[in-house]
Amino acid sequence: MITALLNGTPMPEIELDFIDAPIENATDVITLDGGIYTDFTNQKKEWTFNYESLTKAQYDIIRAVYDSQFSTGNYPTLAIAYYGFSGSVRMYINEKNIWNNCGDVQGVEIRFREAV
């Protein structure tokens, strides 16, 4: 099981797919003769956490961290021990889909992109 900390708080256990995707900062250049070369700058990581459902309390904690990046101008911190990663991330979250009278949220996708 992969566990993660968001601003020092444990994330809910991942129920669905956990996606670890490399993000290339590279540009392919095609020359006039049809050849190709690539200007490699660097490579960053991006992780996607998918949840079938979260309780209102779980969602509210995650959403507060997401909103804080706009109110404070600071990126949240993410730690994923399995990958040996700990650092600042840009956080993205999909729309809120409330599915019962308790305020539980379904189909939550949270993406984190390495910021530094």
XYZ file of C-alpha atoms in Angstrom:
116
model
C 0.000 0.000 0.000
C 1.275 3.448 -0.924
C 0.743 6.116 1.700
C 1.197 9.848 1.405
C 1.301 12.910 3.628
C -0.148 16.231 2.473
C 1.166 19.175 4.520
C 2.057 16.610 7.192
C -1.464 15.112 7.350
C -2.000 11.504 6.154
C -3.989 11.231 2.920
C -6.891 8.763 2.857
C -5.947 5.256 1.724
C -5.923 5.101 -2.065
C -8.804 2.889 -3.243
C -8.397 3.074 -7.000
C -5.563 3.691 -9.453
C -2.472 5.515 -8.287
C -0.717 6.966 -11.303
C 2.951 7.968 -11.301
C 3.734 9.820 -14.541
C 6.986 11.459 -15.656
C 6.595 14.959 -17.095
C 9.200 15.789 -19.728
C 10.516 19.282 -20.173
C 11.948 18.594 -23.607
C 11.430 19.866 -27.120
C 11.741 17.783 -30.273
C 13.236 19.770 -33.146
C 12.817 18.583 -36.710
C 15.519 19.870 -39.038
C 15.006 20.922 -42.652
C 16.385 17.596 -43.872
C 13.823 15.658 -41.786
C 16.208 14.711 -39.012
C 15.277 15.109 -35.379
C 17.024 16.097 -32.206
C 15.737 16.822 -28.736
C 16.600 19.622 -26.359
C 16.327 17.927 -22.945
C 15.902 20.327 -20.025
C 14.667 18.226 -17.128
C 12.074 15.730 -15.981
C 9.524 16.206 -13.203
C 7.003 13.855 -11.607
C 3.245 13.961 -11.441
C 1.045 11.745 -9.283
C -2.693 11.176 -9.542
C -4.714 9.871 -6.603
C -8.150 8.470 -7.456
C -10.830 7.908 -4.831
C -14.191 6.229 -5.370
C -15.586 8.238 -2.460
C -14.446 10.395 0.434
C -16.365 11.469 3.494
C -17.237 15.133 3.764
C -14.574 15.539 6.491
C -11.847 13.872 4.372
C -12.744 15.975 1.337
C -12.878 19.208 3.351
C -9.330 18.659 4.691
C -7.966 18.017 1.197
C -9.919 20.927 -0.273
C -8.597 23.291 2.421
C -5.021 22.436 1.407
C -5.931 22.935 -2.268
C -7.526 26.326 -1.544
C -4.563 27.418 0.605
C -2.232 27.506 -2.404
C -4.366 30.357 -3.771
C -4.839 32.254 -0.515
C -1.213 31.978 0.678
C 0.646 31.766 -2.630
C 2.554 28.741 -1.301
C 2.558 25.273 -2.764
C 1.500 22.410 -0.488
C 4.049 19.759 0.487
C 3.624 16.112 -0.436
C 5.571 13.153 0.928
C 5.379 9.700 -0.666
C 7.758 7.373 1.171
C 7.433 4.603 -1.442
C 9.001 6.884 -4.074
C 11.342 8.653 -1.676
C 9.728 11.962 -2.574
C 9.117 14.889 -0.283
C 8.670 18.384 -1.646
C 6.478 21.163 -2.927
C 3.754 20.327 -5.419
C 1.165 22.144 -7.491
C -2.162 20.568 -6.537
C -5.188 20.089 -8.809
C -8.610 18.684 -7.872
C -11.634 17.827 -9.980
C -15.192 19.078 -9.435
C -17.033 18.164 -6.260
C -19.672 15.476 -6.867
C -21.819 15.047 -3.731
C -23.710 11.764 -3.906
C -25.706 11.344 -0.683
C -27.382 13.375 2.024
C -24.302 13.065 4.272
C -22.179 15.210 1.951
C -19.867 12.363 0.867
C -18.028 13.079 -2.380
C -17.541 10.503 -5.133
C -15.133 10.230 -8.050
C -12.391 12.401 -6.571
C -9.221 12.813 -8.609
C -6.326 14.750 -7.114
C -3.197 15.487 -9.138
C 0.118 16.652 -7.756
C 2.869 18.016 -9.970
C 6.387 18.411 -8.618
C 6.993 22.154 -8.299
C 10.694 22.543 -7.516
